[in-house]
Amino acid sequence: MTIAFPPNDEPFDSLSPPVLRGSTVVFDSFDDFVKRKRRQPDGYSYGITGTPTARLLESRIAELEGGRHCVITPSGQAALMTTVMGFVRGGDHLLISAASYGALKTFGQRWLASMGVDVEFYRPDIGAEIQAMIRPNTRMICLEAPGTVTMEMPDIPAIAATARKLGVLTMMDNTWASPLGFKPLDHGVDFSIEAATKLFSGHSDLLMGSIAMNDRGHYEVLRETQSILGQQVSPDDCFLVLRGLETLQVRLDAQSASALEIARWLERQPQVDRLLFPALESDAGHAIWKRDFQGNGCLFSVILAPAPEAAFHGFFDAFKHFCIGASWGGVHSLAAYYPAEQQSQRIFPVTAQPIVRLSIGLEDKNALIADLDAALKGYAGHRAACGG
């Protein structure tokens, strides 16, 4: 039997979206059931393709991205994988930014390559010169701007224009800027990917990804891929992201302002060798960032003066406000560490030194600067003790 609510003529409107759960979708007739697949990609035939709560979130994200369609997935990584798996097949050539999210690179190297996909990594700050890498069987280019951890800035419009001219699909991880700071679809990219885990959610309490696009045929392919791979999202998590979107603008504005001020302060400190942050004039990608982007985000990386790894205990152990963690984009500030060995193994290394990545939250910026000041003093002390 289906669930029926008691009849009531009184209207019910709410500022909060309804959370509709369900795995089984029921049908009014035998004929309706037999033809259930015709309901896709927008309708409902089984819980794996979503409920109205998921569709509401997808429509909100599509609008935010300036797109016509959206598919959500259980994580940002799932959004990247779903997009690639929807379109790339054995015999295809796939170009991936060498500074893209690590799991995407691993997926290309360890899984796609064994499935007959020719995976090639390109320089993360590339532009129109990517044309020299495109082959007759190139199917897709995977972008991220700026690059994960190392923050390189590619020329996205130039890459997208080159790819479109040659019939190659493009997808971009746009999590750093969010659609408030950059809209990939407006710059010719086919798929805009967001780790909704981060800024969209804003509270470090869920995992989710989204894929926005304009092409109806692409949307149909990705809805089917989502269903086949079982990439559906809890309606409760959809509700939390819908709620997070309500404060996205004010959160990002506040966090971005603090991030820029803190980065400028760090740039002046003697224990800081270099900042990786396109919003700074000293960054190699600043001109492209200034031309294309509307905001500087809340995430940047720091290269400290050379020292043995042991000196980083002095840096991280001094924190009182920053938490140590690998994610970012929530209301709490985070610090993450990426060792020298990892940097030297990159295909296009930015540095041979370790990298510290900072995500700036909503705490008082003066308290965060004081925290970093104590961390740098701790680092200097340990560095001296280590003979650095």
XYZ file of C-alpha atoms in Angstrom:
388
model
C 0.000 0.000 0.000
C 1.098 3.589 -0.580
C 1.251 6.260 2.082
C -1.694 8.658 2.071
C -1.808 11.759 4.222
C -5.033 12.682 6.041
C -7.177 15.053 3.980
C -6.889 18.672 5.032
C -8.057 21.750 3.195
C -5.676 24.032 5.055
C -2.630 25.136 2.984
C 0.873 24.417 4.198
C 3.785 26.518 2.990
C 7.241 26.561 4.502
C 10.559 28.292 4.027
C 12.230 24.895 4.372
C 12.187 22.396 1.473
C 10.489 19.048 2.141
C 12.656 15.986 2.662
C 11.123 13.189 0.579
C 12.671 9.768 1.146
C 11.948 6.654 -0.852
C 13.527 3.742 -2.640
C 10.429 2.321 -4.341
C 8.386 4.444 -6.702
C 4.850 3.150 -7.242
C 2.760 3.513 -10.397
C -0.927 4.035 -11.108
C -1.178 1.301 -13.717
C 0.518 -1.651 -15.355
C 1.095 0.379 -18.522
C 2.659 3.207 -16.526
C 5.055 0.749 -14.894
C 6.059 -0.888 -18.182
C 6.879 2.536 -19.643
C 8.609 3.818 -16.501
C 11.974 4.402 -18.183
C 10.335 7.103 -20.273
C 10.186 9.241 -17.128
C 13.927 9.770 -17.266
C 16.024 11.855 -17.106
C 13.862 14.262 -15.082
C 11.192 11.998 -13.616
C 11.114 9.213 -11.042
C 11.169 5.496 -11.731
C 13.249 4.202 -8.822
C 14.947 5.789 -5.822
C 18.396 5.489 -7.381
C 17.599 8.378 -9.726
C 16.455 10.636 -6.893
C 13.386 12.086 -5.242
C 11.832 15.550 -5.589
C 14.224 16.764 -2.873
C 17.180 15.848 -5.087
C 15.552 17.449 -8.136
C 15.019 20.679 -6.197
C 18.690 20.811 -5.261
C 19.745 20.004 -8.832
C 17.603 22.830 -10.177
C 19.037 25.282 -7.634
C 22.618 24.320 -8.501
C 21.925 24.491 -12.253
C 20.560 28.000 -11.801
C 23.585 29.005 -9.729
C 25.939 27.616 -12.384
C 24.108 29.324 -15.229
C 23.273 25.894 -16.665
C 20.135 24.084 -17.808
C 20.730 20.740 -16.101
C 22.437 19.233 -13.075
C 23.127 15.761 -11.706
C 24.180 15.320 -8.071
C 26.371 12.503 -6.753
C 27.446 11.213 -3.312
C 30.782 13.128 -3.352
C 32.842 15.529 -5.421
C 35.047 12.616 -6.415
C 31.952 10.702 -7.556
C 30.998 13.682 -9.735
C 34.388 13.589 -11.451
C 34.242 9.807 -11.937
C 30.635 9.841 -13.176
C 31.443 12.471 -15.794
C 34.467 10.600 -17.100
C 32.728 7.217 -17.052
C 29.734 8.631 -18.899
C 31.743 9.579 -21.966
C 35.221 8.018 -22.045
C 35.717 4.520 -23.471
C 38.580 2.171 -24.322
C 40.598 3.514 -27.230
C 39.934 7.134 -26.256
C 42.613 9.634 -25.299
C 42.023 11.540 -22.032
C 43.892 14.689 -20.974
C 44.045 15.417 -17.229
C 45.615 18.401 -15.492
C 48.653 17.280 -13.512
C 47.374 19.436 -10.632
C 43.868 17.959 -10.540
C 42.385 16.206 -7.530
C 44.617 13.253 -6.617
C 41.919 10.594 -6.811
C 41.087 11.610 -10.394
C 44.726 11.191 -11.397
C 44.861 7.819 -9.648
C 41.635 6.754 -11.370
C 43.185 7.616 -14.707
C 46.499 5.891 -14.048
C 45.307 2.725 -12.325
C 41.807 2.077 -13.675
C 41.198 3.851 -16.976
C 44.619 2.948 -18.363
C 43.903 -0.730 -17.690
C 40.602 -0.342 -19.562
C 42.376 0.767 -22.723
C 42.084 4.536 -22.215
C 45.219 6.476 -23.169
C 45.653 8.832 -20.201
C 48.004 11.799 -20.510
C 48.731 14.574 -18.004
C 49.281 18.153 -19.093
C 50.986 21.182 -17.536
C 48.509 22.767 -15.090
C 49.058 26.357 -16.267
C 48.555 25.586 -19.944
C 46.430 27.591 -22.376
C 45.703 27.395 -26.099
C 48.946 25.468 -26.617
C 47.060 22.399 -25.402
C 46.042 22.036 -29.056
C 49.405 20.353 -29.715
C 48.392 17.559 -27.303
C 44.976 16.886 -28.816
C 44.770 13.789 -31.035
C 42.031 12.462 -33.329
C 40.884 10.151 -30.490
C 41.000 12.736 -27.698
C 37.607 12.521 -26.019
C 37.840 14.796 -22.986
C 40.014 17.346 -21.188
C 39.805 17.458 -17.379
C 40.573 20.862 -15.888
C 40.860 22.274 -12.398
C 41.429 25.927 -11.573
C 43.387 26.680 -9.609
C 45.182 23.359 -9.213
C 44.696 21.280 -6.091
C 47.320 22.198 -3.471
C 49.744 23.851 -5.923
C 47.258 26.484 -7.199
C 48.356 26.801 -10.846
C 45.992 28.830 -13.022
C 45.227 27.568 -16.554
C 43.751 29.720 -19.293
C 40.303 28.124 -19.189
C 38.588 30.069 -22.009
C 41.500 29.325 -24.355
C 41.443 25.609 -23.533
C 37.652 25.426 -23.882
C 37.666 27.254 -27.216
C 40.394 24.980 -28.576
C 38.576 21.862 -27.398
C 35.240 22.940 -28.823
C 36.812 23.729 -32.178
C 38.198 20.180 -32.321
C 35.116 18.414 -30.943
C 36.638 17.519 -27.561
C 34.599 17.594 -24.349
C 35.777 19.612 -21.347
C 35.020 19.215 -17.661
C 36.265 21.480 -14.878
C 36.503 21.091 -11.112
C 35.294 24.538 -10.046
C 35.111 23.919 -6.292
C 37.742 26.544 -5.330
C 35.860 29.524 -6.782
C 32.303 28.146 -6.754
C 29.871 29.551 -9.348
C 29.898 32.823 -7.400
C 33.497 33.399 -8.423
C 33.609 31.687 -11.818
C 31.065 30.061 -14.109
C 32.818 27.496 -16.334
C 29.761 27.002 -18.547
C 29.831 30.701 -19.474
C 33.432 30.245 -20.632
C 32.731 27.321 -22.962
C 33.349 24.395 -20.599
C 30.907 21.505 -21.084
C 30.669 20.257 -17.474
C 31.112 22.268 -14.288
C 31.950 20.020 -11.326
C 31.578 21.074 -7.691
C 32.468 19.239 -4.515
C 29.321 20.334 -2.699
C 30.993 18.807 0.351
C 32.890 22.066 0.648
C 31.475 25.546 0.017
C 27.934 24.537 -0.945
C 27.457 22.609 2.285
C 29.707 24.898 4.288
C 29.614 22.965 7.544
C 31.913 19.940 7.086
C 29.121 17.472 7.836
C 28.367 15.698 4.526
C 29.747 14.503 1.210
C 28.248 15.457 -2.150
C 29.144 16.438 -5.696
C 27.365 18.115 -8.585
C 27.699 18.181 -12.370
C 26.125 21.125 -14.193
C 25.753 21.381 -17.959
C 23.725 22.914 -20.769
C 23.487 20.137 -23.347
C 20.358 17.982 -23.029
C 22.020 14.944 -24.605
C 24.905 15.137 -22.131
C 22.390 15.361 -19.312
C 20.596 12.221 -20.473
C 23.889 10.325 -20.620
C 24.909 11.412 -17.127
C 21.522 10.639 -15.574
C 21.778 7.133 -16.988
C 25.401 6.847 -15.805
C 24.394 8.014 -12.336
C 21.726 5.319 -12.226
C 23.952 2.525 -13.547
C 26.767 3.366 -11.117
C 24.344 3.739 -8.219
C 25.447 7.305 -7.559
C 22.485 8.645 -5.608
C 22.416 11.016 -2.667
C 20.505 10.925 0.603
C 17.560 13.371 0.596
C 18.632 14.449 4.075
C 22.003 15.510 2.680
C 20.195 17.301 -0.151
C 18.272 19.248 2.466
C 21.496 20.237 4.227
C 23.062 21.504 0.994
C 19.888 23.399 0.106
C 20.189 25.047 3.503
C 23.897 25.697 2.985
C 23.229 27.440 -0.330
C 21.117 30.011 1.512
C 24.247 31.362 3.230
C 26.822 30.630 0.521
C 27.227 34.246 -0.575
C 27.712 35.724 2.896
C 29.998 32.897 4.021
C 32.181 33.067 0.928
C 32.391 36.875 1.027
C 33.532 36.844 4.658
C 35.939 33.927 4.264
C 37.442 35.320 1.050
C 38.076 38.726 2.629
C 39.797 37.127 5.607
C 41.797 34.785 3.381
C 43.212 37.633 1.304
C 44.150 39.681 4.374
C 45.779 36.674 6.078
C 47.658 35.734 2.895
C 49.033 39.266 2.570
C 50.179 39.118 6.204
C 51.865 35.754 5.659
C 53.642 37.029 2.567
C 55.546 39.490 4.780
C 56.755 36.937 7.320
C 60.436 35.890 7.256
C 59.651 32.185 7.762
C 57.482 32.165 4.620
C 59.319 31.387 1.402
C 56.376 31.634 -1.024
C 52.590 31.759 -1.185
C 50.593 29.867 -3.811
C 47.485 32.007 -4.218
C 46.356 33.473 -7.579
C 44.734 36.458 -5.863
C 48.176 37.768 -4.876
C 50.032 39.966 -7.335
C 53.177 37.892 -6.747
C 51.516 34.703 -8.031
C 52.303 33.515 -11.562
C 48.599 32.993 -12.288
C 47.438 36.381 -11.008
C 46.789 37.977 -14.419
C 44.525 35.145 -15.564
C 42.746 35.058 -12.188
C 42.146 38.826 -12.330
C 40.833 38.601 -15.893
C 38.419 35.691 -15.402
C 37.490 35.348 -11.718
C 35.254 37.418 -9.458
C 36.509 36.211 -6.074
C 39.588 34.787 -4.397
C 38.050 31.945 -2.380
C 39.138 30.847 1.082
C 41.911 28.382 0.200
C 45.612 28.923 -0.471
C 48.952 27.194 0.062
C 52.179 28.187 1.809
C 55.777 27.132 1.233
C 57.850 27.780 4.346
C 61.588 28.416 4.503
C 63.436 25.113 3.989
C 63.746 22.896 7.058
C 63.612 19.194 7.962
C 60.135 17.718 8.296
C 60.547 17.610 12.068
C 60.338 21.410 12.145
C 56.712 21.230 11.021
C 55.798 19.811 14.426
C 56.527 23.270 15.780
C 54.181 24.803 13.243
C 51.199 22.487 13.592
C 51.495 21.878 17.342
C 51.089 25.605 18.056
C 47.580 25.884 16.600
C 44.666 26.812 18.849
C 42.124 27.923 16.236
C 43.182 26.059 13.092
C 42.238 22.383 13.049
C 44.372 19.871 11.167
C 42.400 18.228 8.388
C 42.419 17.513 4.659
C 39.114 19.064 3.586
C 38.203 22.747 3.349
C 35.412 25.250 2.646
C 33.578 24.914 5.970
C 33.144 27.533 8.657
C 36.158 26.230 10.634
C 39.717 26.998 9.571
C 41.857 24.021 8.577
C 45.519 23.317 7.905
C 46.849 20.375 5.886
C 50.390 19.159 5.191
C 51.752 17.791 1.903
C 55.309 16.400 2.229
C 58.330 17.165 0.081
C 58.397 13.665 -1.389
C 54.891 14.188 -2.779
C 55.952 17.465 -4.414
C 59.074 16.005 -6.021
C 57.019 13.167 -7.530
C 54.719 15.553 -9.397
C 54.957 15.483 -13.186
C 55.310 19.278 -13.241
C 56.663 20.131 -9.761
C 56.172 23.620 -8.357
C 58.588 23.104 -5.484
C 60.767 20.468 -3.857
C 59.672 21.711 -0.438
C 56.639 20.601 1.639
C 53.423 22.572 1.216
C 51.025 23.716 3.927
C 47.477 24.355 2.706
C 45.205 26.671 4.674
C 41.427 26.954 4.512
C 40.168 30.123 6.158
C 36.891 29.838 8.039
C 34.629 32.299 9.822
C 36.686 32.763 12.970
C 37.971 36.245 13.804
C 40.796 36.968 11.356
C 42.958 38.551 14.048
C 42.729 35.352 16.093
C 43.758 33.358 13.023
C 46.717 35.672 12.365
C 47.776 35.290 15.993
C 47.497 31.530 15.583
C 49.692 31.597 12.483
C 52.163 33.922 14.186
C 52.559 31.401 17.015
C 52.864 28.586 14.458
C 55.620 30.396 12.561
C 57.496 31.086 15.792
C 57.179 27.404 16.685
C 58.465 26.515 13.247
C 61.403 28.899 13.582
C 62.326 27.405 16.941
C 62.222 23.818 15.682
C 64.033 24.852 12.502
C 66.883 26.338 14.527
C 67.017 23.235 16.697
C 67.228 21.091 13.575
C 70.057 23.218 12.228
C 67.911 24.829 9.527
